[in-house]
XYZ file of C-alpha atoms in Angstrom:
609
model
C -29.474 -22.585 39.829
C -27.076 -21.119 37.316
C -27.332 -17.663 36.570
C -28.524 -16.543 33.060
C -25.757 -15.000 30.985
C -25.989 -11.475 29.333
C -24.630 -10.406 26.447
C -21.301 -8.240 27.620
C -20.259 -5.451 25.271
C -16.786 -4.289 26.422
C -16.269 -0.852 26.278
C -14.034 2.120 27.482
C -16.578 3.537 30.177
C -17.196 -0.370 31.934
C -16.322 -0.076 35.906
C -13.658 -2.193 37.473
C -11.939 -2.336 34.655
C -8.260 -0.909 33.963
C -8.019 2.668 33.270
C -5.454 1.849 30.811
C -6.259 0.585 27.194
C -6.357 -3.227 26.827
C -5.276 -2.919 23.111
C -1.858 -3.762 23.336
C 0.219 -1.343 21.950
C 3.462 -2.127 19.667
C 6.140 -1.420 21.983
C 8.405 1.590 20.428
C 5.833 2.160 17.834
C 7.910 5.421 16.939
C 11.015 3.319 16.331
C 9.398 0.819 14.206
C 8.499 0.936 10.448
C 5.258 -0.199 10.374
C 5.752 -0.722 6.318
C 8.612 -3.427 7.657
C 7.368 -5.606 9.103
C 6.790 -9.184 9.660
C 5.747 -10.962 6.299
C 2.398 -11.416 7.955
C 1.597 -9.343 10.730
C -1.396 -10.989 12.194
C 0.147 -15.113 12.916
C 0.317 -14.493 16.062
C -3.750 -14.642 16.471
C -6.796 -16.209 15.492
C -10.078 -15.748 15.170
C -13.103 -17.398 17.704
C -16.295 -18.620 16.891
C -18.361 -16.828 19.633
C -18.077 -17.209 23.417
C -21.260 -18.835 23.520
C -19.178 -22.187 22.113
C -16.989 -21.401 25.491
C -19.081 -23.012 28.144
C -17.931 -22.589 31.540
C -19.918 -24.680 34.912
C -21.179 -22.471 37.360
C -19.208 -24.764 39.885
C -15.617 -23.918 38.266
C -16.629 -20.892 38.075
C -17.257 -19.802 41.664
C -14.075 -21.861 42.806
C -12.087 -19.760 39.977
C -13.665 -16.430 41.923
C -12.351 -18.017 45.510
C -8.715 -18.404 44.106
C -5.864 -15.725 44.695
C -5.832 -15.572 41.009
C -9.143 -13.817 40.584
C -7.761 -10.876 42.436
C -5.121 -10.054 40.266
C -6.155 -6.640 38.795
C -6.572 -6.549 34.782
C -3.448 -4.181 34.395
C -1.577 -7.705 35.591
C -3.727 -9.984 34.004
C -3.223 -8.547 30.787
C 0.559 -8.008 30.824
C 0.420 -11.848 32.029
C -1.646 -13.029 29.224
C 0.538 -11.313 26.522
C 3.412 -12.929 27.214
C 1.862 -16.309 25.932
C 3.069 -17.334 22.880
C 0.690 -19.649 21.512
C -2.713 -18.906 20.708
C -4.124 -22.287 21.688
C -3.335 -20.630 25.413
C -4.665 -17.612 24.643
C -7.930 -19.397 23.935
C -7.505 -22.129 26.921
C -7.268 -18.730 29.123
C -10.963 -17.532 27.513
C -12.495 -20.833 28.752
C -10.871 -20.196 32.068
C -13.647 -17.431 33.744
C -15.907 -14.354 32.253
C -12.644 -12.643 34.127
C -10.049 -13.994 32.268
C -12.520 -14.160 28.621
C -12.463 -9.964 28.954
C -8.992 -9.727 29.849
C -7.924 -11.916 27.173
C -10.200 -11.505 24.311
C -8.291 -8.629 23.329
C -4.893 -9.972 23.027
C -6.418 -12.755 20.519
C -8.820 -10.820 18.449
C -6.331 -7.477 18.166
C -4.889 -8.717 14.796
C -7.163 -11.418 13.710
C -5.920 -14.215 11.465
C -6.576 -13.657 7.932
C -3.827 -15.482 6.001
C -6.133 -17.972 3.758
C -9.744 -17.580 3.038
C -10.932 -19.882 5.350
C -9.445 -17.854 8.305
C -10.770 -15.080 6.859
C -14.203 -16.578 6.891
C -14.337 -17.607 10.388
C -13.122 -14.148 11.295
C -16.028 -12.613 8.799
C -18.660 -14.794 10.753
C -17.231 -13.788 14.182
C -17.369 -10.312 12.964
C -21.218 -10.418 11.860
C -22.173 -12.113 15.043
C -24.933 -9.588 16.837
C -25.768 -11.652 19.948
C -21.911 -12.764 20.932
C -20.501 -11.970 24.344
C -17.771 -9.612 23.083
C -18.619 -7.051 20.066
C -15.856 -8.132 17.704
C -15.917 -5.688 15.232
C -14.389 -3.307 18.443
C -11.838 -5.311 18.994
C -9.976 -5.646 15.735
C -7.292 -3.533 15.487
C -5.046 -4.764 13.009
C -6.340 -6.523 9.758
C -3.698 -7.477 7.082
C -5.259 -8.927 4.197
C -2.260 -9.046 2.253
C -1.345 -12.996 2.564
C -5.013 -13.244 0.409
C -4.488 -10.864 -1.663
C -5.863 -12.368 -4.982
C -8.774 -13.033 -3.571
C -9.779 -9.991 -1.785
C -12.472 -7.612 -3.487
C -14.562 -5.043 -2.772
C -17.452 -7.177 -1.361
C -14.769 -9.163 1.159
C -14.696 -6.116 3.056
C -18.150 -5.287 3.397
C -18.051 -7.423 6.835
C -15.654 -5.394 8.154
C -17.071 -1.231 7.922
C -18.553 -1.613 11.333
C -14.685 -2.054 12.364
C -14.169 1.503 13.412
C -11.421 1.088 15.557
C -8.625 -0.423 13.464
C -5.189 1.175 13.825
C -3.444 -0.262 11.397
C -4.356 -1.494 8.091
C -2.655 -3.552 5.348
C -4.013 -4.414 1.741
C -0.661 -4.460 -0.075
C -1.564 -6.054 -3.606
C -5.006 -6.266 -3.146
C -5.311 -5.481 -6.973
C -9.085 -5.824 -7.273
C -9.926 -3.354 -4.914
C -11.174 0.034 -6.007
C -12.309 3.252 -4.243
C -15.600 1.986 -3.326
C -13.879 -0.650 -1.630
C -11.374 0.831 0.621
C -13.361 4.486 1.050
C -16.444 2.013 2.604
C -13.606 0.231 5.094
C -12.014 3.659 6.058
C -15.030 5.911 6.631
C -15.581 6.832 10.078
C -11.977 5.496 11.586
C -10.650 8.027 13.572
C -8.234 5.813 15.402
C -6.221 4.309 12.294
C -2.632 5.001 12.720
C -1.163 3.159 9.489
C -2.443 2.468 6.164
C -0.939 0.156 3.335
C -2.937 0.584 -0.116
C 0.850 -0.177 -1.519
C -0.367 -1.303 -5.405
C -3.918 -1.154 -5.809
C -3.832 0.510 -9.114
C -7.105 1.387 -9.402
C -7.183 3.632 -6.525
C -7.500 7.366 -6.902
C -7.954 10.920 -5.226
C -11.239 9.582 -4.103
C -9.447 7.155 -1.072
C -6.684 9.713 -0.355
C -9.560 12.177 0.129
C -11.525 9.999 2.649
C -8.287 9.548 4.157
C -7.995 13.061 5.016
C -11.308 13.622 5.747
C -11.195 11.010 8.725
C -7.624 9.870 9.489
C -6.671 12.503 11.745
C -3.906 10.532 13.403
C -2.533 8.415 11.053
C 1.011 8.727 11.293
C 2.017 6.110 8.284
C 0.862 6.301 4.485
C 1.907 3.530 2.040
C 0.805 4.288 -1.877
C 3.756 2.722 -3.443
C 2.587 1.984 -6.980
C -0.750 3.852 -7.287
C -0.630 5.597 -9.941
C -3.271 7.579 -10.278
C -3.409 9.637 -7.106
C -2.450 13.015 -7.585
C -0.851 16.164 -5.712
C -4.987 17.041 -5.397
C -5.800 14.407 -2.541
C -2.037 14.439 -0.764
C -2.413 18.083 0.003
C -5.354 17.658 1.804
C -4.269 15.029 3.508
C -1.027 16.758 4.574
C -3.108 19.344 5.817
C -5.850 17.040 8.266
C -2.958 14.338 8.902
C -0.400 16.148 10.538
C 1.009 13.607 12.527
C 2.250 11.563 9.616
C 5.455 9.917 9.859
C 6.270 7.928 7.372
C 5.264 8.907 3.713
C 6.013 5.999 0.955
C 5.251 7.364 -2.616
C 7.467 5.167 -4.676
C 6.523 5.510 -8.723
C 3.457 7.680 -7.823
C 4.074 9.645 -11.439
C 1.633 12.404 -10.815
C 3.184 13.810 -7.520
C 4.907 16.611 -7.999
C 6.732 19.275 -5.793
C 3.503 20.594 -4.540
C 2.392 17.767 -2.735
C 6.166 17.316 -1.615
C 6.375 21.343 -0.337
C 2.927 20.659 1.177
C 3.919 17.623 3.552
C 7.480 19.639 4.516
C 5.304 22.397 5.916
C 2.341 20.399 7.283
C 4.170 17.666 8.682
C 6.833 18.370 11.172
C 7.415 15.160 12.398
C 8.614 13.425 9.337
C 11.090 10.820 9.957
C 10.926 8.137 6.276
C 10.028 9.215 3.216
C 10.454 7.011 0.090
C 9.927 9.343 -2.914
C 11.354 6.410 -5.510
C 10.392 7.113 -9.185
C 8.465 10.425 -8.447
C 10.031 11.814 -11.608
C 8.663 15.501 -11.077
C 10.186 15.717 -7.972
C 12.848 18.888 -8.364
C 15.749 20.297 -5.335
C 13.474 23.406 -3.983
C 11.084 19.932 -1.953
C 14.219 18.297 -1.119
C 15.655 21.053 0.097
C 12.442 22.071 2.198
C 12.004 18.504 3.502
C 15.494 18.205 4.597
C 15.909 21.776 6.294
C 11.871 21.525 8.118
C 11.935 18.406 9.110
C 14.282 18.025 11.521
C 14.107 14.303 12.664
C 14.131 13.002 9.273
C 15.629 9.542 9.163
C 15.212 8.441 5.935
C 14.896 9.896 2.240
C 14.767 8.461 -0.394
C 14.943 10.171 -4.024
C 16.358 7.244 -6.144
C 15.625 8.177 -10.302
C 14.647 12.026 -9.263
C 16.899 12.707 -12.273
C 15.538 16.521 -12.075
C 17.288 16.690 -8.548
C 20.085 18.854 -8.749
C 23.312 20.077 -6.726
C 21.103 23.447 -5.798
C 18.745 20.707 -3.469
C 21.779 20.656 -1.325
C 23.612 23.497 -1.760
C 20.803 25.776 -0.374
C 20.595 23.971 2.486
C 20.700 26.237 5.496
C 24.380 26.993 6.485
C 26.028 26.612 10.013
C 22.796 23.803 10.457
C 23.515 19.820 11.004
C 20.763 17.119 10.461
C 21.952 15.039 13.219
C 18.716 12.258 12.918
C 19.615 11.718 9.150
C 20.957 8.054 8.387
C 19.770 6.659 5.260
C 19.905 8.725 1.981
C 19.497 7.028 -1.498
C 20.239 8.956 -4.578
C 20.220 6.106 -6.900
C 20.376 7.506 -10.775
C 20.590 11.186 -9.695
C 22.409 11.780 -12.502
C 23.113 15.617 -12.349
C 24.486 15.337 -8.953
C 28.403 16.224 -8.776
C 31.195 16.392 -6.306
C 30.029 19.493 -5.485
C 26.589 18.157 -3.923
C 28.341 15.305 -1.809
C 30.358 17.380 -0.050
C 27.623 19.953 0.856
C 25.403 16.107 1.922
C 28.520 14.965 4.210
C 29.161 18.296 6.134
C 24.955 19.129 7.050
C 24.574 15.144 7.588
C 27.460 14.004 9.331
C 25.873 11.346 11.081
C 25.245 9.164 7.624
C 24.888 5.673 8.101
C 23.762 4.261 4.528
C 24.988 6.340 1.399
C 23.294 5.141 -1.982
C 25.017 7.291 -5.131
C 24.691 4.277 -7.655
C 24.115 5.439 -11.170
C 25.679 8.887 -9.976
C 28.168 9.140 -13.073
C 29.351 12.675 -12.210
C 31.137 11.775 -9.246
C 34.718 11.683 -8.700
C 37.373 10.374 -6.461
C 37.042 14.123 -5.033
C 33.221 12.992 -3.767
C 34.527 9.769 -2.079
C 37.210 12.041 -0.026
C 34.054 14.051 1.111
C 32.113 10.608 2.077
C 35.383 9.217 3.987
C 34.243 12.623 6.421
C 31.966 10.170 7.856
C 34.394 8.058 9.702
C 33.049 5.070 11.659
C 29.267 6.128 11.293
C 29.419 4.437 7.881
C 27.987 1.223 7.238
C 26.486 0.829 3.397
C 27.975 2.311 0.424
C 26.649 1.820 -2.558
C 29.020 3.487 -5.545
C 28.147 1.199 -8.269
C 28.237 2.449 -11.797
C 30.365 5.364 -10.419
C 32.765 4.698 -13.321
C 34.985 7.645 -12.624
C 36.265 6.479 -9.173
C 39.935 5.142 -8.372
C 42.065 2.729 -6.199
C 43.485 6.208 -4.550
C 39.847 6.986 -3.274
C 38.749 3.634 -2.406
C 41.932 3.200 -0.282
C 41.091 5.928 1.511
C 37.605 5.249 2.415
C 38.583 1.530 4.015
C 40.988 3.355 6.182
C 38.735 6.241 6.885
C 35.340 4.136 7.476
C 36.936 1.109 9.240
C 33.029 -0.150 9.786
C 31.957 -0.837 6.600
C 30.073 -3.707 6.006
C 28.412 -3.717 2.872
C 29.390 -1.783 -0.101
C 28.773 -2.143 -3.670
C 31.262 -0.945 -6.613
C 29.773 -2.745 -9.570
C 30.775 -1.676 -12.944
C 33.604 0.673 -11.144
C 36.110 -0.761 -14.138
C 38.925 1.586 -13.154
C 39.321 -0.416 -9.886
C 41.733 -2.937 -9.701
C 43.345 -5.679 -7.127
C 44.505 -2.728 -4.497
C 41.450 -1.492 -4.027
C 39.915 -5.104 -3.190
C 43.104 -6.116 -0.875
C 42.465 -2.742 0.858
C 38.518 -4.213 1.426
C 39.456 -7.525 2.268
C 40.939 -5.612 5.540
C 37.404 -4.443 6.969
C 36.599 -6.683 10.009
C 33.265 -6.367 9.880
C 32.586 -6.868 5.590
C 29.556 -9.052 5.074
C 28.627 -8.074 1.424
C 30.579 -7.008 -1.300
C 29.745 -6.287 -5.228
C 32.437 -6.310 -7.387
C 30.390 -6.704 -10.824
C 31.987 -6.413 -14.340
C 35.286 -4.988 -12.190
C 37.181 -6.609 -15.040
C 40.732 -5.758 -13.934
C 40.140 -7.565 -10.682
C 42.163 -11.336 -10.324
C 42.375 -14.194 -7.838
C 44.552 -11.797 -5.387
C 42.073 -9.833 -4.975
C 39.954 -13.167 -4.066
C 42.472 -14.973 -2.219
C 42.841 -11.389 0.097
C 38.768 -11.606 0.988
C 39.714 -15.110 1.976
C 42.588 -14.491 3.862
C 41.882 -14.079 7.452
C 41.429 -11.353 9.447
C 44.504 -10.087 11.792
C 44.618 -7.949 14.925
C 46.457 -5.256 15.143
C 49.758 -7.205 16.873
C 49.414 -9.657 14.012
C 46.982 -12.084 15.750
C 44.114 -13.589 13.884
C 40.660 -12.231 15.215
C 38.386 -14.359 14.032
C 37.224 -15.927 10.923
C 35.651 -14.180 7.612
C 32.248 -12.623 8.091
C 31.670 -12.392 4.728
C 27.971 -13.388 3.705
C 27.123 -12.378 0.388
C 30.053 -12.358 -2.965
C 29.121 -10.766 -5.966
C 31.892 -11.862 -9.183
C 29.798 -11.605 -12.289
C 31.751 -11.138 -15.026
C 35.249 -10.829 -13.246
C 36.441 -12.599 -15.805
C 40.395 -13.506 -14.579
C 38.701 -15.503 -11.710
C 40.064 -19.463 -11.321
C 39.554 -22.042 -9.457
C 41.493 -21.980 -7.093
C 40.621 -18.267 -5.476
C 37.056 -18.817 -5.373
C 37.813 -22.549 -3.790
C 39.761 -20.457 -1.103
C 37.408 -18.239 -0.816
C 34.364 -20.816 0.435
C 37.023 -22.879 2.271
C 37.814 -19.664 4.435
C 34.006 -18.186 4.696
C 32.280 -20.274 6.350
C 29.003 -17.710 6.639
C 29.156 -16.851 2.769
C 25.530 -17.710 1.687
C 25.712 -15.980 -1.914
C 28.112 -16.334 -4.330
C 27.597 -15.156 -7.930
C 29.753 -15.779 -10.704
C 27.683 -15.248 -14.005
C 29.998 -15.079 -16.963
C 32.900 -16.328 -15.217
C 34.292 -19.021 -17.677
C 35.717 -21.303 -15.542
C 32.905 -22.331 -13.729
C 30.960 -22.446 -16.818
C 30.951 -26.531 -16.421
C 28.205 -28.485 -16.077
C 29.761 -30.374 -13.098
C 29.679 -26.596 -11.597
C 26.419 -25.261 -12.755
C 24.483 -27.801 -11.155
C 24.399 -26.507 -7.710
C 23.298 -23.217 -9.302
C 20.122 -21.848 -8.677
C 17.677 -21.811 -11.636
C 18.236 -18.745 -13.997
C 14.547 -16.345 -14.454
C 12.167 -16.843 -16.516
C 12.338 -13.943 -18.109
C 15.811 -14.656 -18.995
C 16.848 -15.699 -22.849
C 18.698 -18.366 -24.078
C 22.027 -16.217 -24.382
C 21.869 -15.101 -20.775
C 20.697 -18.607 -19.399
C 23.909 -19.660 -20.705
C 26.280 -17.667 -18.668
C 23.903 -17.579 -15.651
C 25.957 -18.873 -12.558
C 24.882 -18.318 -9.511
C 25.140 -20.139 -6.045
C 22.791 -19.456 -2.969
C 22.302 -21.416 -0.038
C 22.928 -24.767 0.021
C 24.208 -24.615 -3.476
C 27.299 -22.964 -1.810
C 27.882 -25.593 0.362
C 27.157 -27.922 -2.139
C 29.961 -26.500 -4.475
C 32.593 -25.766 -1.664
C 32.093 -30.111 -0.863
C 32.694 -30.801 -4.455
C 35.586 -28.974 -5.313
C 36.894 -29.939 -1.729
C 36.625 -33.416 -3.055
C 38.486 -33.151 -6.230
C 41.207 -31.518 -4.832
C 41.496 -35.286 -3.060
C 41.859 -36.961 -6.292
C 44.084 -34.568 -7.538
C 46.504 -34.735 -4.347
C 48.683 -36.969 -6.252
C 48.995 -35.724 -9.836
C 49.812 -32.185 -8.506
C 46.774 -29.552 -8.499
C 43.195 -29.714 -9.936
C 43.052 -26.009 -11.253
C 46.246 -26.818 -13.834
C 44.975 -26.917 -17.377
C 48.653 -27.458 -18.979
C 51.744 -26.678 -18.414
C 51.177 -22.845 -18.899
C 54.977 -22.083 -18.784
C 55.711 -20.077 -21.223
C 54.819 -16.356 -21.511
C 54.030 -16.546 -24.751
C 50.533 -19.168 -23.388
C 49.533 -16.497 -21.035
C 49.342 -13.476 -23.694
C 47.134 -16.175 -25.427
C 45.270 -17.177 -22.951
C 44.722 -13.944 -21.675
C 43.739 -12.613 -25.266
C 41.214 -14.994 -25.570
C 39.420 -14.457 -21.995
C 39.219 -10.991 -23.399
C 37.452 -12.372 -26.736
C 35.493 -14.383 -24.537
C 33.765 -11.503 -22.138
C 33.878 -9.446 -25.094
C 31.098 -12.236 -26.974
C 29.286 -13.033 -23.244
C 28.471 -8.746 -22.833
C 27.425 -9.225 -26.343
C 25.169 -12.115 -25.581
C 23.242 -10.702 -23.065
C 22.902 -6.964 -23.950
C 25.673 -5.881 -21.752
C 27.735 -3.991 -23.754
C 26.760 -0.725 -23.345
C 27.835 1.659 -20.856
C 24.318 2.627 -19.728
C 23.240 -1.223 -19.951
C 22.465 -3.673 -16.576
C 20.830 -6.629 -16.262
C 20.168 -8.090 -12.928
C 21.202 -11.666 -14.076
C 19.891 -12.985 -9.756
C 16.437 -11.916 -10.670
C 16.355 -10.841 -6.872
C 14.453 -7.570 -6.524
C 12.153 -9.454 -3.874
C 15.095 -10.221 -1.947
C 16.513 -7.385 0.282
C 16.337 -5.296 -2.190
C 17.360 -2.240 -0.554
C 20.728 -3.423 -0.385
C 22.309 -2.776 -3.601
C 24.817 -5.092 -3.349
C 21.957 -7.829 -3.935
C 21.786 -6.513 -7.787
C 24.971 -7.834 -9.903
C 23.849 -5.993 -12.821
């Protein structure tokens, strides 16, 4: 006669089991940005009914418990189990034995499913379920409502306060949450680890202060966009949450430097902090998180325009930051020379360098950068209007490893500075924006392909991404070069460029914004994915039909000299009236006519404004 089943509650203190966790931990955790991540962080899971539905015979059963298999220890059975890549097996393993249900359960219900409402609602009922074989609620340890996020409120999360033991949790854009809300949900977690409230706007010092009354080792904070929390509840938590990480307080207004000061001396272990748009952020809690936290990775102070030179210059002498890599000082504006060169010698070890919008800066700050050697991967000197060929020179021999770098609106730059670029082996992205003086050589050189150093070729162009936008000498015939010879370029934008302002051109371009007017949906020209290809076929074609009648990018004769003055008069006229057209005439003026700040938008080079 079969047995009669009890309800099994699976927790820490059950015998026989492994002494280790069966959560599975993210591998590297420390390494990882949690704030990264996938799109969705839970696909790889769904969420069961109740075991109940999962009937096993008592037959299979005992013939399972005669099997080699059943001896396996859980320690094995677990490590075998997660490397199943389907959930559909995951499940099939459940229906297997009660063995291979509590040595498996975890692994499905760690990060339940929750990427459309009716996931969430099986999930919800799972949840709820008080006579189940497992206790659900226990087991969730990741719950990223983020795919839903329209339709998430306060009440969707009333299901889920008896989860207690999630680690990591994500409501980006959950708009119509409030403190009530997310203060119910967070309330007696002592185990969460990360937490992602990245634009609910209607969240305050209330949440922040629950945070810090419970979250004890929470190690990531993501507020990007909430406004209304205050230096008030991120002292406190600085104070109780002292393990924290990785801080993200882009275009929190209210933050100021005591908040700042407060996580510098609170949190030693500090290794990202995004501080984008904090306004009232001045150099004495730059200076204090640079010199206290010594593994600092990231920082991030783009439009701190109160940041001064004195952030850096009081740094601690005869003291390196070894673990620093990524510093962004987009639209620092009262930075000078003076403040790079003080940045290169404490941070050596630089990997991305972001000084767009840094007008101060002088060929004399790009000598200090080219310090940096072969650690150097990103640049980002757009708008840095006071830079030369002489320095840019020097940094492509200096920093032979760049591979994307951005010198938008740099108009003193000319073809040298792009033939000296073309030369970097390993160039994926490059933004030449409104570099006016620039021509097809300069074109023809990034297509041109790559030579050892005895003069053999080493391989075709890496180049990915081409930003052109209002380069206004470009023809033909170097841009039909330059897709012929890059076979990986993905991106190419050419917005104001007259010559491909034809409508046999413009219709493999993408679509121009919404938000865009009339005037700049007129000059909009830009290709991306298979638009590229689409455009490197067609003018690959015409050059067939033109095979015989001589070349396809000859408007005239064009002899005499006397044509070109004209001609080159009038492409002056012509930029002159497009700048006009779409309010970019001004010195302080951009417009990013790809409408891309969803895509990669860290990289600057993805902005041709």
């Amino acid at each position: 006669m079969a047995r009669s089943r009890r309800t099994l509650h699976i927790t820490s203190e059950t015998p026989s089991e492994s002494s280790a966790s069966t959560s599975p931990e993210r591998a590297g955790y420390d390494d990882t940005d949690f704030f990264m991540a996938q799109a969705n962080d839970s696909q790889s899971s769904i969420g069961v009914s109740t075991f109940r539905e999962m009937t096993v015979s008592p037959s299979t059963e005992r013939e399972h418990r005669l099997s080699p298999v059943s001896r396996l220890p859980p320690e094995l059975l677990i490590t075998i189990f997660s490397k199943l890549g389907s959930t559909t097996d995951l499940k099939n393993c459940m229906l297997v034995s009660k063995s291979w249900a509590r040595n498996s359960v975890d692994l499905l219900w760690h990060r339940p499913l929750c990427n459309d409402w009716k996931h969430l609602l099986n999930v919800v009922a799972s949840v709820r379920k008080t006579d189940g074989f497992f206790a659900y609620y226990d087991l969730v340890k990741r719950l990223n409502l983020s795919q839903i996020h329209d339709q998430i409120s306060d009440g969707t999360l009333q299901p889920f306060i008896h989860c207690k033991r999630i680690e990591r949790l994500t409501l980006t854009n959950c708009k119509r949450l409030t403190d009530s809300g997310v203060s119910d949900l967070i309330r007696g977690n002592r185990s969460l680890l990360a937490l992602d409230i990245s634009f609910l706007e209607s969240v305050t010092d209330h949440t922040l202060l629950t945070v810090a009354d419970n979250c004890v080792r929470l190690q990531g904070l993501n507020i990007t966009g909430c406004r209304k929390v205050t230096d008030d509840s991120l002292v406190p938590v600085s104070e109780n949450c002292r393990h924290i990480k990785r801080l993200k307080l882009n275009e929190c207004s209210q933050v100021t430097d005591q908040a700042i000061l407060a996580f510098a001396h609170n949190c030693p272990s500090m290794l990202e902090i995004d501080l984008h748009g904090c306004k009232l952020i001045t150099g004495p809690s730059v200076t204090a998180l640079i010199s206290r936290s010594r593994h600092l990775r990231e920082l991030r102070l783009g439009h701190c325009s109160f940041v001064t030179d004195q952030a850096f210059l009081e740094l601690p002498r005869n003291v390196t930051y070894d673990s620093l890599r990524i510093l962004d000082l987009t639209a620092c504006d009262q930075l000078t020379d003076a403040a790079l060169d003080r940045i290169i010698s404490v941070a050596p070890r630089l990997r991305n360098l972001v000084l767009a919008k840094c007008r101060l800066i002088t060929d004399r700050a790009v000598q200090s950068i080219t310090k940096l050697g072969k650690n150097l991967h990103y640049a980002h000197l757009g708008h840095c209007q006071q830079i030369t060929d002489n320095a840019v020179i020097q940094l492509v021999k200096l920093c032979s490893r760049i591979r994307y770098i951005d010198l938008a609106c740099c108009h003193r730059l000319t073809d040298a500075s792009v033939q000296q670029l073309a030369t970097l082996p390993k160039l994926r992205r490059i933004g030449l924006v409104k570099c006016q003086a620039i021509t097809d050589r300069s074109i023809l050189a990034l297509a041109k392909a790559k030579l050892g150093p005895h003069g053999q070729i080493i391989g075709t162009s890496s180049l990915e991404r081409v930003h052109l936008s209002y380069c206004v000498h470009l023809t033909l015939q170097g841009i039909h070069a330059l897709l012929n010879q890059c076979p990986r370029l993905t991106h190419l934008s050419l917005t104001g460029v007259q010559a491909f302002l034809r409508e046999d051109l413009t219709a493999f371009c993408r679509e121009a914004p919404l938000e865009f007017n009339d005037h700049q949906r007129e000059v909009f020209c830009v290709f991306s994915g298979v638009g590229v290809n689409k455009l490197r076929n067609f003018l690959n074609q015409a050059s067939l039909q033109y095979d015989t009648e001589g070349t396809m990018y000859d408007d005239g004769d064009g002899d005499g000299d006397g044509d070109a003055d004209l001609e080159e008069e009038a492409d002056e006229q012509h930029v002159a009236g497009l700048m006009h057209a779409t309010g970019l005439g001004g010195d302080d003026d951009e417009m990013d006519e790809e409408g891309e700040g969803g895509d990669d938008s860290q990289d600057g080079v993805e902005h041709d404004g």
